[in-house]
One Martini backbone bead per residue (centre of mass of N, CA, C, O) as a GRO file, in nm:
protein
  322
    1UNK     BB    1   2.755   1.587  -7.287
    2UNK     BB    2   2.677   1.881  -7.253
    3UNK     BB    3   2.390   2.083  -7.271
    4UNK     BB    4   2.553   2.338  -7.392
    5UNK     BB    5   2.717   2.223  -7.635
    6UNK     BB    6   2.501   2.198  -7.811
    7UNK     BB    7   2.310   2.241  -8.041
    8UNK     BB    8   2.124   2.556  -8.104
    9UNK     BB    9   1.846   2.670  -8.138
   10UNK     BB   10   1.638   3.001  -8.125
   11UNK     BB   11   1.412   3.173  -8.272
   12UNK     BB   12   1.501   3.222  -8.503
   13UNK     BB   13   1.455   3.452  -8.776
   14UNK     BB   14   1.286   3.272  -8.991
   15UNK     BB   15   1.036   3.146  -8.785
   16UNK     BB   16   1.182   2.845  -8.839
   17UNK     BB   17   1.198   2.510  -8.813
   18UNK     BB   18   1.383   2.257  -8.989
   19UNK     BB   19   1.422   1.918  -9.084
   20UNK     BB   20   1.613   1.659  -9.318
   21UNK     BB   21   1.878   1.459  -9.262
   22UNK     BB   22   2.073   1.718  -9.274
   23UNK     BB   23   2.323   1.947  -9.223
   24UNK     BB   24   2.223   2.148  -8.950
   25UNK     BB   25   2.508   2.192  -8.801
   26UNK     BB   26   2.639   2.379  -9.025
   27UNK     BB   27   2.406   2.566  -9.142
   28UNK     BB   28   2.125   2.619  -9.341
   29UNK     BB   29   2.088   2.911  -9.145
   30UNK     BB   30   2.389   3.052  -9.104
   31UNK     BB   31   2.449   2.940  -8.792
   32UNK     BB   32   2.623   2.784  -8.717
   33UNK     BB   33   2.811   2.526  -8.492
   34UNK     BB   34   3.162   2.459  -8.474
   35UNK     BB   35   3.194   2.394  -8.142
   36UNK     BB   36   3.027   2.145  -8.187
   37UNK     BB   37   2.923   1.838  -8.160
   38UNK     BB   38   2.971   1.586  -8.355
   39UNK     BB   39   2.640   1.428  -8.479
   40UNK     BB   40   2.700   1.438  -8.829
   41UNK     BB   41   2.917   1.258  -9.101
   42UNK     BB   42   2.623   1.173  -9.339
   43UNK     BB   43   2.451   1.285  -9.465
   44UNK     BB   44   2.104   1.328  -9.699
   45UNK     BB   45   2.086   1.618  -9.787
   46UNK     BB   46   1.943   1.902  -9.935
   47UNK     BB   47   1.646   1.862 -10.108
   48UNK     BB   48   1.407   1.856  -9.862
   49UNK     BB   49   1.499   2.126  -9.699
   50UNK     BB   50   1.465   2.285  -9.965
   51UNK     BB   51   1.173   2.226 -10.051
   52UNK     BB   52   1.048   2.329  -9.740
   53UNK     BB   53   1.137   2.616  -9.728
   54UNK     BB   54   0.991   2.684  -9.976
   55UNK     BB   55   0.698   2.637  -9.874
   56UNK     BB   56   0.709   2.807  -9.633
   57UNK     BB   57   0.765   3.050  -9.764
   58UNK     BB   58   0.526   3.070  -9.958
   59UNK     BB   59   0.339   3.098  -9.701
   60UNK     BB   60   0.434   3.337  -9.585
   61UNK     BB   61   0.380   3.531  -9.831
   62UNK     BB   62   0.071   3.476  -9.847
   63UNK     BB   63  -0.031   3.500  -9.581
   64UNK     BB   64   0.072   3.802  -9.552
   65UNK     BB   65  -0.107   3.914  -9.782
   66UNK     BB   66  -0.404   3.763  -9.638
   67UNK     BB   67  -0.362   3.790  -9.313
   68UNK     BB   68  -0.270   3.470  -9.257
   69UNK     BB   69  -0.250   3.175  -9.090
   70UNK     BB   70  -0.077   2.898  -9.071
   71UNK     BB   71  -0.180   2.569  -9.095
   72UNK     BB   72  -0.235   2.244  -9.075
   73UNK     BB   73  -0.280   2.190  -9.384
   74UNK     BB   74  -0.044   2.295  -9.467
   75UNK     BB   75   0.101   2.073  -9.322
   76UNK     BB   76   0.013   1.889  -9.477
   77UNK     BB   77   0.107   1.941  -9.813
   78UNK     BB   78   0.406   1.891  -9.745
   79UNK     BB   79   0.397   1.620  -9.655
   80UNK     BB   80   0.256   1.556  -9.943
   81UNK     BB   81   0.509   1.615 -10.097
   82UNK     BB   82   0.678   1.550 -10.460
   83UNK     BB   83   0.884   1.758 -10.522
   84UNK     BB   84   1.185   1.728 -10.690
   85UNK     BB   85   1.511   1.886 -10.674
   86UNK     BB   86   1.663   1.675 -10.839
   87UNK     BB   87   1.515   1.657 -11.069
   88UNK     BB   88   1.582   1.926 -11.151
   89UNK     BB   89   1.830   1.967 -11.175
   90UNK     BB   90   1.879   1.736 -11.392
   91UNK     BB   91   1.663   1.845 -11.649
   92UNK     BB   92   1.867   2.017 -11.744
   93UNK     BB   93   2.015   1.852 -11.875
   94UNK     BB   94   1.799   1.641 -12.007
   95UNK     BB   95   1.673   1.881 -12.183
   96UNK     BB   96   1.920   1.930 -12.350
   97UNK     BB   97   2.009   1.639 -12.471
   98UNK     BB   98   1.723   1.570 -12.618
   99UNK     BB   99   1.739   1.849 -12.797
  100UNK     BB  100   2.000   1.754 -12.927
  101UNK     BB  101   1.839   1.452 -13.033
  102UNK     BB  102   1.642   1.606 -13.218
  103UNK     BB  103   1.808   1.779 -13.406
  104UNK     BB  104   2.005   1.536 -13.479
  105UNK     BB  105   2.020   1.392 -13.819
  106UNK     BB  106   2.168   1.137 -13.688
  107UNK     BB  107   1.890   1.043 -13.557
  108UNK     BB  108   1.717   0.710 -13.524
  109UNK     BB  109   1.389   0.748 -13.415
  110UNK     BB  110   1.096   0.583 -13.322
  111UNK     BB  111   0.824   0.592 -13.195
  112UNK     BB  112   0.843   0.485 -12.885
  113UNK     BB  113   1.072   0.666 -12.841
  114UNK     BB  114   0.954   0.927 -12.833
  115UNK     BB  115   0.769   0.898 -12.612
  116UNK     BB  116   0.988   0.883 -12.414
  117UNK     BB  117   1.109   1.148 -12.423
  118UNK     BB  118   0.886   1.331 -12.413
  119UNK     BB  119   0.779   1.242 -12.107
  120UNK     BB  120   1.046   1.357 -11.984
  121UNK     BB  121   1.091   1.611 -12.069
  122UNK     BB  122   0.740   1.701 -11.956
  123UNK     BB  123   0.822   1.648 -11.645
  124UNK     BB  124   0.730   1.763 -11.334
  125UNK     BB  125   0.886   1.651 -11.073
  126UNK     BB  126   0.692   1.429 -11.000
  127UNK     BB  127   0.603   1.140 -10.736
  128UNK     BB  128   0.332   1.025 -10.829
  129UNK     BB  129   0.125   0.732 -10.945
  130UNK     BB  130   0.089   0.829 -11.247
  131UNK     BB  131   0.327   0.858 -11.335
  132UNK     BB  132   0.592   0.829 -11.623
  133UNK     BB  133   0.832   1.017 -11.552
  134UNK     BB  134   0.939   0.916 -11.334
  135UNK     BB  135   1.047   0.652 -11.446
  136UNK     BB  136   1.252   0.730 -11.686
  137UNK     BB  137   1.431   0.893 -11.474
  138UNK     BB  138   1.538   0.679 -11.315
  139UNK     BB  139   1.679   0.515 -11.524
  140UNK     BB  140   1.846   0.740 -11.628
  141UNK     BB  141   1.992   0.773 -11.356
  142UNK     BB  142   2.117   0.488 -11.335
  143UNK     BB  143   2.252   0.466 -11.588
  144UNK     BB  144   2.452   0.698 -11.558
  145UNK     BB  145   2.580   0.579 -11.324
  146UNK     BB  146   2.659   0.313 -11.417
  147UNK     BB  147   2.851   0.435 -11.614
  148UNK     BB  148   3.027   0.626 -11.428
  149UNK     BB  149   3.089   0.405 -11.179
  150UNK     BB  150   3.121   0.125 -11.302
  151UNK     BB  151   3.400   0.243 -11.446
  152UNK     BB  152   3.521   0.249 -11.188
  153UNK     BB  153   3.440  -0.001 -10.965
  154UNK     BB  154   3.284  -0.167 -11.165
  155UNK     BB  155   2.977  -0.344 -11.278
  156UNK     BB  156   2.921  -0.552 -11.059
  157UNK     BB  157   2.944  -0.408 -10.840
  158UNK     BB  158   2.755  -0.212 -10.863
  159UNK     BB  159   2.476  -0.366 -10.920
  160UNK     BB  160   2.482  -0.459 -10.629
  161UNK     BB  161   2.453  -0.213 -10.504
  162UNK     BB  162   2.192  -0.126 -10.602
  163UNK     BB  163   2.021  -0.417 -10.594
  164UNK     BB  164   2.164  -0.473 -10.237
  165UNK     BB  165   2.153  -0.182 -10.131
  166UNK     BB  166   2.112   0.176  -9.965
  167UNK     BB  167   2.309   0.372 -10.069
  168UNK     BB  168   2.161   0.548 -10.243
  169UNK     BB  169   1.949   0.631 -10.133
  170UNK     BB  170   2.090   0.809  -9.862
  171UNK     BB  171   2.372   0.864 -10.073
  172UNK     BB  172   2.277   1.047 -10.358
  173UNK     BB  173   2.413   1.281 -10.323
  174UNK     BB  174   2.702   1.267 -10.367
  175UNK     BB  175   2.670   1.125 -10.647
  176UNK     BB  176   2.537   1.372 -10.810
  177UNK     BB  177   2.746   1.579 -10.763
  178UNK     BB  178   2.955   1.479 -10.926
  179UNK     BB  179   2.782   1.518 -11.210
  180UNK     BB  180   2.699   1.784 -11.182
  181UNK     BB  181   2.930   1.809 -11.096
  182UNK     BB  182   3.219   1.784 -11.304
  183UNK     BB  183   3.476   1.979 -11.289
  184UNK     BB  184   3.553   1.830 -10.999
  185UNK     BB  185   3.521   1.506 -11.152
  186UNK     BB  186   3.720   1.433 -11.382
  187UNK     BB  187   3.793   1.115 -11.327
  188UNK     BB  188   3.551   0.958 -11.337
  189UNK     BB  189   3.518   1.011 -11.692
  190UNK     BB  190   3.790   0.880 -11.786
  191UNK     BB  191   3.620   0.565 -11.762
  192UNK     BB  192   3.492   0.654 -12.038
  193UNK     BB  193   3.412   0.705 -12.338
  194UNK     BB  194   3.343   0.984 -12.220
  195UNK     BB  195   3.418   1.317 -12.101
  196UNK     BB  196   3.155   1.441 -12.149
  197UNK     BB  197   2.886   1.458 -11.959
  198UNK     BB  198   2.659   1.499 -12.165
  199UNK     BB  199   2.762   1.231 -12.338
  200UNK     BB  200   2.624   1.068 -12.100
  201UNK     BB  201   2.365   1.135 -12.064
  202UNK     BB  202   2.272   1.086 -12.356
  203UNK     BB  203   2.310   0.768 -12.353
  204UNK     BB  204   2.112   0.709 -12.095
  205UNK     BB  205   1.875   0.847 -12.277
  206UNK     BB  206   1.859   0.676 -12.518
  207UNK     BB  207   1.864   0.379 -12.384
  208UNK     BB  208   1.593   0.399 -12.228
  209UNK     BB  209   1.412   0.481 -12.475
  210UNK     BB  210   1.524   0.190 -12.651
  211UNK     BB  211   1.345   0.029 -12.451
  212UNK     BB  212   1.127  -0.230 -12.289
  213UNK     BB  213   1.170  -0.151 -12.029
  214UNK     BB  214   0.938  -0.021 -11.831
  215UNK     BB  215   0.672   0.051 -12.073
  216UNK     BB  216   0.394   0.241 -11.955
  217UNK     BB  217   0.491   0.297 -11.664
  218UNK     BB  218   0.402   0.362 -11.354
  219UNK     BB  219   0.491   0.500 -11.017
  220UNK     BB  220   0.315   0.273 -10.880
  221UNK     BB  221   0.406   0.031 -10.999
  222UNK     BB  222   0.661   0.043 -10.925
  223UNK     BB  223   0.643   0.164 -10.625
  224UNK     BB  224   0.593  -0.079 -10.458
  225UNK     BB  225   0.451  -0.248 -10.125
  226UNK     BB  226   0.518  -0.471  -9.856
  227UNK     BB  227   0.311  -0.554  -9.586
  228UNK     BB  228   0.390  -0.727  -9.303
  229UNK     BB  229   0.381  -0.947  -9.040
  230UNK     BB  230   0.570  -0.911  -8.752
  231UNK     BB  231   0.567  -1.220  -8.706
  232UNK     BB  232   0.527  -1.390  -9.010
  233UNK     BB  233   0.705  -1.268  -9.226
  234UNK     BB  234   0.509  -1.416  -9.463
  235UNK     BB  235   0.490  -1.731  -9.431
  236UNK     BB  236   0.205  -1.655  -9.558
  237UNK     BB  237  -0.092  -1.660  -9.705
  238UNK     BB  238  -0.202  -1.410  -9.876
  239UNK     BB  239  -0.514  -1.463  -9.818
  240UNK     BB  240  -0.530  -1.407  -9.515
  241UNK     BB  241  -0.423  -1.089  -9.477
  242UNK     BB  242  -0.133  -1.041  -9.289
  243UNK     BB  243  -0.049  -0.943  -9.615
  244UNK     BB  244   0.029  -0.642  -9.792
  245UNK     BB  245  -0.078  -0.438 -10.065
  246UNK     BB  246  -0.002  -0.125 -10.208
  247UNK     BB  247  -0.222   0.027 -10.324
  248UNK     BB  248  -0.078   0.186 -10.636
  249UNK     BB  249   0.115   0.271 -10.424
  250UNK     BB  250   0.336   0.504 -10.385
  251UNK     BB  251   0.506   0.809 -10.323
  252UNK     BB  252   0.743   0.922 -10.405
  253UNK     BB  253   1.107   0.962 -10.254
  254UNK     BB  254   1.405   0.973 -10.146
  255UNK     BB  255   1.381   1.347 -10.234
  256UNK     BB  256   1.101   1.375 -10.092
  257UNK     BB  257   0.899   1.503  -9.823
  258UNK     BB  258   0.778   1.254  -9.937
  259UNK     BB  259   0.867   0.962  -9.859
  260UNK     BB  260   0.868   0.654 -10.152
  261UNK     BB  261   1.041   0.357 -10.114
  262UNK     BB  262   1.197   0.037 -10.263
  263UNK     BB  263   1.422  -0.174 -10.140
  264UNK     BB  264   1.724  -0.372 -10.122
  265UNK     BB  265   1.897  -0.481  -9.804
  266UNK     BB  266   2.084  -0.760  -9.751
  267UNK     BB  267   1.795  -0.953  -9.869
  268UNK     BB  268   1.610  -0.693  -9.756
  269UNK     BB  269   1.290  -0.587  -9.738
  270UNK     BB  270   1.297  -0.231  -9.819
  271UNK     BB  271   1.281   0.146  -9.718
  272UNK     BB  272   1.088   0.446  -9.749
  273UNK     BB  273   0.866   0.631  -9.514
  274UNK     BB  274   0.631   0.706  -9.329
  275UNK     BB  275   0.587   0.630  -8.983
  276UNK     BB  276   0.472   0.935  -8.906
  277UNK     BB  277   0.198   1.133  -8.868
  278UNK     BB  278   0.220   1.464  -8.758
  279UNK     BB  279   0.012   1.711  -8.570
  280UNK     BB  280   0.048   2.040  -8.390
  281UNK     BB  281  -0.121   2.335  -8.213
  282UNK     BB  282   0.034   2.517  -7.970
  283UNK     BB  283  -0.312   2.623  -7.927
  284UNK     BB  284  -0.389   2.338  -7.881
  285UNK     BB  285  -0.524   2.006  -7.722
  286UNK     BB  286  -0.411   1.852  -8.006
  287UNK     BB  287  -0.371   1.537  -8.262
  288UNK     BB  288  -0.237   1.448  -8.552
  289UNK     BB  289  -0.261   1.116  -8.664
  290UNK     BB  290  -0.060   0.873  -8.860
  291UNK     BB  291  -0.036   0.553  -8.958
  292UNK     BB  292   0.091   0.242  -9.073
  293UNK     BB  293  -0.142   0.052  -9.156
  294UNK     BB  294  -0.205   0.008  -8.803
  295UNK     BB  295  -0.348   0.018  -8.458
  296UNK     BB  296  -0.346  -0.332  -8.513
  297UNK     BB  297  -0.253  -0.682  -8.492
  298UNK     BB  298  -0.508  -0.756  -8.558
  299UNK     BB  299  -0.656  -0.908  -8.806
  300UNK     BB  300  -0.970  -0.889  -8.759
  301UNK     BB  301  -0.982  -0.592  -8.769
  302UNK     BB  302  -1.067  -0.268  -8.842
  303UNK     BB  303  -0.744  -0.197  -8.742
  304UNK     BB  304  -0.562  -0.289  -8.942
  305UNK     BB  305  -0.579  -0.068  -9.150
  306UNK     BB  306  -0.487   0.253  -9.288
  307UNK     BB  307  -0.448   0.342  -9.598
  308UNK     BB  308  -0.683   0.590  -9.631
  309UNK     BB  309  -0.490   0.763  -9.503
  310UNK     BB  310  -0.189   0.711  -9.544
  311UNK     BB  311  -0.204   0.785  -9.812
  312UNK     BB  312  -0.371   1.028  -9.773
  313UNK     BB  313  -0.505   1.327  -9.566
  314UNK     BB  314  -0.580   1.156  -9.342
  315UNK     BB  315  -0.644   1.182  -8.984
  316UNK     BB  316  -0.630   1.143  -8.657
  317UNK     BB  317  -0.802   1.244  -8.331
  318UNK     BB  318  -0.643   1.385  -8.011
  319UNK     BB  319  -0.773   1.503  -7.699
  320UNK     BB  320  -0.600   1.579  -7.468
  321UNK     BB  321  -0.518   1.631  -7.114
  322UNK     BB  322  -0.456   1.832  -6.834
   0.00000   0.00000   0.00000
């Protein structure tokens, strides 16, 4: 392909170009180009650049109000950005149904069911490390789908797809579409015992909050993962320090800026995370760098982890010389 051909923007007009894994090619920014070579023909969504987007605008209103230039901390605050424009989405219905279960006099339910209603109803979406609020969504996020998907194609098939594939992770938007959009895939809930996808999401809701599994559980309980040496791949014993696992857990998950989920991809611990955090003000010869894990394999040095940058919100810096 001449690079001629290629999909390309220029100076954009919105003063800004972002991508996150999105559809770009047909144009985020009202630009596309559709005469360019398919680059991307299953993209991962659009809840992340729309998030980057809004954040984006955001700093550029604040700071000509203040007239200040946008520095690299904003930058670095994006980054760590956690507010999932997903669950947006989705608690406009959930808060719906809640709602109608909470005044419906024949809804009869415990002290424990109404605290996780609650914990629910009150999330703010966003997926730090402390939420209980992120956990009870995931739950009924799933619920709903393996109702809807299940009833589809089989509950076995289902669970087996959730619980040991990335497909969900990856290409959660288009599954989303389906329930969100619910009057365009009118199909989907003919084989669910409800025709009415919010009395889909309502028995979801239900389920969820009279279950005992994961109650009073932390989002970073739930979403923890373990650094493994990648040589030694796990074999050895934990206490020897060669595998870690992330105090407190990620933050984040499939559908924020700052991604960190952990799922299983055909028998193997697999996620999602930044794999390098960088930053660079193109008027400064420096780089802002932070990496996970450690900038060294050798297991007793001092360089072996490197936990408190990345989780947190500190770089490493290095001077360029020209």
């Amino acid at each position: 392909i001449k690079a001629e051909n290629l999909y390309k923007q220029i100076n954009d007009s919105k003063g800004y170009i972002a991508t996150a894994n999105d559809d770009w090619q047909k144009g985020t920014y009202g630009v596309g180009n559709e005469e360019a070579p398919v680059v991307i023909n299953l993209h991962m969504g659009e809840y992340r650049i729309n998030r980057i987007n809004e954040l984006v605008e955001e700093l550029i209103e604040k700071k000509g109000k203040e007239g200040d230039l946008i520095e690299k901390n904003d930058m670095k605050r994006i980054q760590h950005d956690v507010k999932s424009n997903e669950a947006i989405e989705w608690m406009k219905i959930i808060r719906k149904v809640i709602n109608d279960i909470k005044s419906d006099p024949n809804e009869v339910l415990d002290k424990p069911c109404e605290e996780r209603l609650n914990i629910l109803e009150h999330w703010n979406e966003e997926y730090d490390t402390e939420s209980r609020g992120a956990v009870e969504f995931e739950e009924v996020w799933k619920e709903v789908l393996g109702q809807v998907f299940g009833s589809a194609f089989g509950h076995s098939f289902w669970h087996e797809l959730m619980k040991e594939t990335g497909i969900l992770q990856e290409y959660h938007y288009y599954f989303d579409g389906i329930i969100l959009n619910k009057t365009k895939y009118d199909l989907f809930f003919q084989n669910t015992d409800y025709l009415d996808r919010d009395e889909v999401v309502k028995r979801g809701v239900r389920t969820v909050a009279c279950r005992e599994d994961d109650k009073d559980k932390k989002w970073g309980e739930k979403n923890h993962v373990l650094m493994g040496n990648v040589w030694f791949n796990f074999m050895l014993p934990r206490w020897l320090g060669y595998d870690y696992e992330v105090k407190g857990g990620m933050k984040g998950n499939r559908n924020t800026v700052c991604q960190g989920n952990s799922f299983r991809n055909y028998g193997r611990k697999s996620g999602f995370a930044p794999s390098l955090r960088f930053l660079s003000d193109m008027g400064e010869n420096e780089i802002e760098t932070c990496l996970p894990g450690g900038a060294t394999g050798r297991r007793w040095s001092r360089y072996y982890l490197n936990e408190e940058y990345w989780l947190g919100e500190r770089f490493c810096y290095k001077k360029l010389e020209l």
